[in-house]
Every structure is written in structure tokens, then in C-alpha cells.
């Protein structure tokens, strides 16, 4: 049976997402798809939701006067979007995100840009204090439609071993 599917009856299958600790191998690279085209509306909404009052993100006249010539997408939206794009591959079964390091915004993102991301498994280890769980370290890189890197970061994720995920304990999940 294909990965991402579990049989729940005779000819009945349920889609599943995420990976167990055993399914991660150091050096593996996951290309997260689909990509996402960022809209001006999303940028404005995220700006308002997070109370980011810098006019570079929502005032078109201000943006025109900058070196960029237009508004920038809020960097924390870019980061959030790239994390979200990686969930089905990396953290759908996760217990917790333990932290992020080396967050870098290497090129501007503008409304209309389409972002794609990929993650490389850097390390994996069983937890010493939490049986049935382990820590997976990944580096995620986001690129725009032209292949230009716009953001990268390293993330540590607490992941269950097979048979130890929440959905393994919920009947009919």
C-alpha cells in the first residue's frame, strides 16, 4: 500500500499525512508542494493580524519611495508560509516544534511571487526522556518562482515513533 494511505476496511482507504520518527533519514530532501502565490490581501491581513505597523507592508506610496519600489511581504508571513508548506511532510504527526535557529531572509518577497520550499533532514535521534518519541532536525529553504532563495531556517521537531502518534490512539482517525 502506498505511503500516506491506511486501509480502514475491505476496499476503503483513508489519507494520512506526516511521518513517524522511523521514516526520517539524514540526508533526505522533501520538496513541499504545492507552491503558493502570495497575494496583496494576504500580506495586508497578516500585517493587521500581527499589528505590524510598518508602512512598507501596506502603504503603496511609502513602498514606491523605498529602494524596493513597492511593498514588501512581511517576513514573518514568509516564514509562517514556509513552515505551513512543510507540515504534511515533516510535522503533521509532530508533538511539538521545539525551536528554530538560523532564520535568514535572503531576498525580498513581493505580492505576486510564488513560493516553493524544500527541507533536508540534518539529524535524528530518539528522545532520552520521552519514550516513543524523537527529535528530527531539518533545514527548510524557500525559493520564489525564479529559484531565488528568499528564506531559510533550521527547525527541531519532536516526532512520535510508529504507534505513538495521537492518531494511532484515536479510533476512526
Coordinates of C-alpha atoms in Angstrom, one line a residue:
X1 CA 0.0 0.0 0.0
X2 CA 1.2 3.5 -0.8
X3 CA 2.7 5.8 1.9
X4 CA 0.1 8.2 3.1
X5 CA -2.8 5.8 3.0
X6 CA -4.1 3.3 5.5
X7 CA -6.7 0.7 4.9
X8 CA -9.7 1.1 7.1
X9 CA -11.9 -1.6 5.6
X10 CA -12.2 -4.0 2.7
X11 CA -11.8 -1.6 -0.2
X12 CA -11.8 1.5 1.9
X13 CA -8.8 3.8 2.5
X14 CA -8.1 6.9 4.5
X15 CA -5.5 9.5 3.5
X16 CA -2.8 10.1 6.2
X17 CA -0.1 12.7 6.5
X18 CA 3.2 13.2 8.3
X19 CA 6.0 10.8 9.1
X20 CA 6.9 8.7 12.1
X21 CA 10.4 9.0 13.5
X22 CA 11.5 5.8 11.7
X23 CA 10.6 7.3 8.3
X24 CA 13.1 10.2 8.5
X25 CA 16.6 9.6 7.2
X26 CA 19.5 12.0 7.5
X27 CA 20.2 13.5 4.1
X28 CA 16.7 13.0 2.7
X29 CA 15.2 16.1 1.0
X30 CA 11.5 16.6 0.8
X31 CA 10.2 19.0 -1.9
X32 CA 7.0 20.5 -0.5
X33 CA 4.2 21.0 -3.0
X34 CA 2.1 22.8 -4.0
X35 CA 3.7 26.1 -4.1
X36 CA 1.8 29.2 -3.0
X37 CA 1.4 32.6 -4.8
X38 CA 1.3 35.4 -2.2
X39 CA -1.4 38.0 -2.6
X40 CA -1.5 41.6 -1.5
X41 CA -4.6 40.8 0.5
X42 CA -2.8 38.0 2.5
X43 CA 0.1 40.4 3.2
X44 CA -2.3 43.1 4.4
X45 CA -4.3 40.7 6.5
X46 CA -1.2 39.2 8.2
X47 CA 0.1 42.7 8.8
X48 CA -3.1 43.7 10.5
X49 CA -3.5 40.4 12.5
X50 CA 0.0 40.8 13.9
X51 CA -0.1 44.6 14.5
X52 CA 2.9 45.1 12.3
X53 CA 2.5 48.8 11.6
X54 CA 5.5 49.4 9.3
X55 CA 4.1 51.1 6.2
X56 CA 6.4 49.2 3.9
X57 CA 4.0 46.3 4.1
X58 CA 0.7 48.1 3.4
X59 CA 1.2 51.7 2.2
X60 CA 1.7 51.6 -1.6
X61 CA 3.0 55.2 -1.8
X62 CA 5.5 54.6 1.0
X63 CA 6.6 51.4 -0.8
X64 CA 7.2 53.3 -4.0
X65 CA 9.6 55.6 -2.2
X66 CA 11.8 52.8 -1.0
X67 CA 14.7 51.0 -2.7
X68 CA 12.2 48.2 -3.5
X69 CA 9.8 50.5 -5.3
X70 CA 6.8 48.7 -3.9
X71 CA 5.5 47.0 -0.7
X72 CA 7.3 44.0 0.8
X73 CA 5.6 40.9 2.1
X74 CA 6.0 40.7 5.9
X75 CA 9.0 38.5 6.6
X76 CA 7.2 36.6 9.4
X77 CA 4.4 35.7 6.9
X78 CA 7.0 34.3 4.6
X79 CA 8.4 32.2 7.5
X80 CA 4.9 31.0 8.5
X81 CA 4.0 30.1 5.0
X82 CA 7.2 28.0 4.5
X83 CA 6.6 26.2 7.8
X84 CA 3.0 25.6 6.8
X85 CA 4.1 24.2 3.4
X86 CA 6.3 21.6 5.2
X87 CA 3.7 20.3 7.6
X88 CA 2.3 17.4 5.5
X89 CA 5.9 16.1 5.0
X90 CA 7.5 16.9 8.3
X91 CA 5.3 17.7 11.2
X92 CA 1.7 16.5 10.6
X93 CA 2.3 13.8 13.3
X94 CA 4.5 16.0 15.4
X95 CA 4.1 16.5 19.1
X96 CA 5.7 19.9 19.2
X97 CA 8.0 22.3 17.4
X98 CA 11.0 22.6 19.8
X99 CA 12.6 25.7 18.2
X100 CA 14.1 27.4 15.2
X101 CA 17.6 28.6 14.6
X102 CA 19.5 30.3 11.8
X103 CA 16.4 32.1 10.4
X104 CA 17.5 34.1 7.4
X105 CA 15.6 36.3 5.0
X106 CA 17.9 36.4 2.0
X107 CA 15.8 38.2 -0.6
X108 CA 12.6 40.3 -0.6
X109 CA 9.2 38.7 -1.3
X110 CA 6.5 40.7 -3.1
X111 CA 2.8 40.2 -3.7
X112 CA 2.5 38.0 -6.8
X113 CA 5.6 35.9 -6.0
X114 CA 5.1 32.2 -5.9
X115 CA 7.0 30.4 -3.2
X116 CA 8.2 26.8 -3.1
X117 CA 10.1 25.1 -0.3
X118 CA 12.1 22.0 0.5
X119 CA 13.5 20.6 3.7
X120 CA 16.6 18.4 4.3
X121 CA 16.9 16.1 7.3
X122 CA 20.0 17.1 9.1
X123 CA 19.8 14.9 12.2
X124 CA 17.5 12.4 14.0
X125 CA 17.7 11.0 17.5
X126 CA 15.5 9.1 19.9
X127 CA 14.4 11.2 23.0
X128 CA 16.2 10.2 26.2
X129 CA 13.4 11.5 28.4
X130 CA 10.3 10.7 26.2
X131 CA 10.0 7.0 25.2
X132 CA 8.4 6.5 21.8
X133 CA 9.5 10.0 20.6
X134 CA 12.4 11.6 19.0
X135 CA 13.9 14.8 17.7
X136 CA 14.2 15.5 14.0
X137 CA 16.3 18.5 12.8
X138 CA 15.6 19.9 9.4
X139 CA 16.8 22.8 7.3
X140 CA 14.0 24.4 5.2
X141 CA 14.7 26.6 2.2
X142 CA 12.1 28.7 0.4
X143 CA 12.6 30.0 -3.1
X144 CA 10.5 32.2 -5.4
X145 CA 9.3 31.4 -8.9
X146 CA 12.7 32.3 -10.3
X147 CA 14.6 29.9 -8.0
X148 CA 15.9 32.8 -5.8
X149 CA 16.3 31.8 -2.2
X150 CA 14.1 34.1 0.0
X151 CA 14.3 32.4 3.4
X152 CA 15.9 29.5 5.2
X153 CA 15.8 28.2 8.8
X154 CA 16.6 25.2 10.9
X155 CA 13.9 23.6 12.9
X156 CA 13.8 20.9 15.6
X157 CA 10.6 18.9 15.8
X158 CA 9.5 16.3 18.4
X159 CA 8.1 13.4 16.4
X160 CA 6.5 10.2 17.6
X161 CA 7.8 6.7 16.8
X162 CA 5.4 4.5 14.9
X163 CA 2.4 3.5 17.1
X164 CA 2.9 6.5 19.4
X165 CA 1.1 9.3 17.5
X166 CA -2.1 10.8 18.7
X167 CA -4.0 9.4 15.6
X168 CA -2.7 5.9 16.5
X169 CA -4.8 6.2 19.7
X170 CA -7.9 7.6 18.2
X171 CA -10.4 5.1 16.8
X172 CA -11.6 6.0 13.3
X173 CA -9.0 8.7 12.8

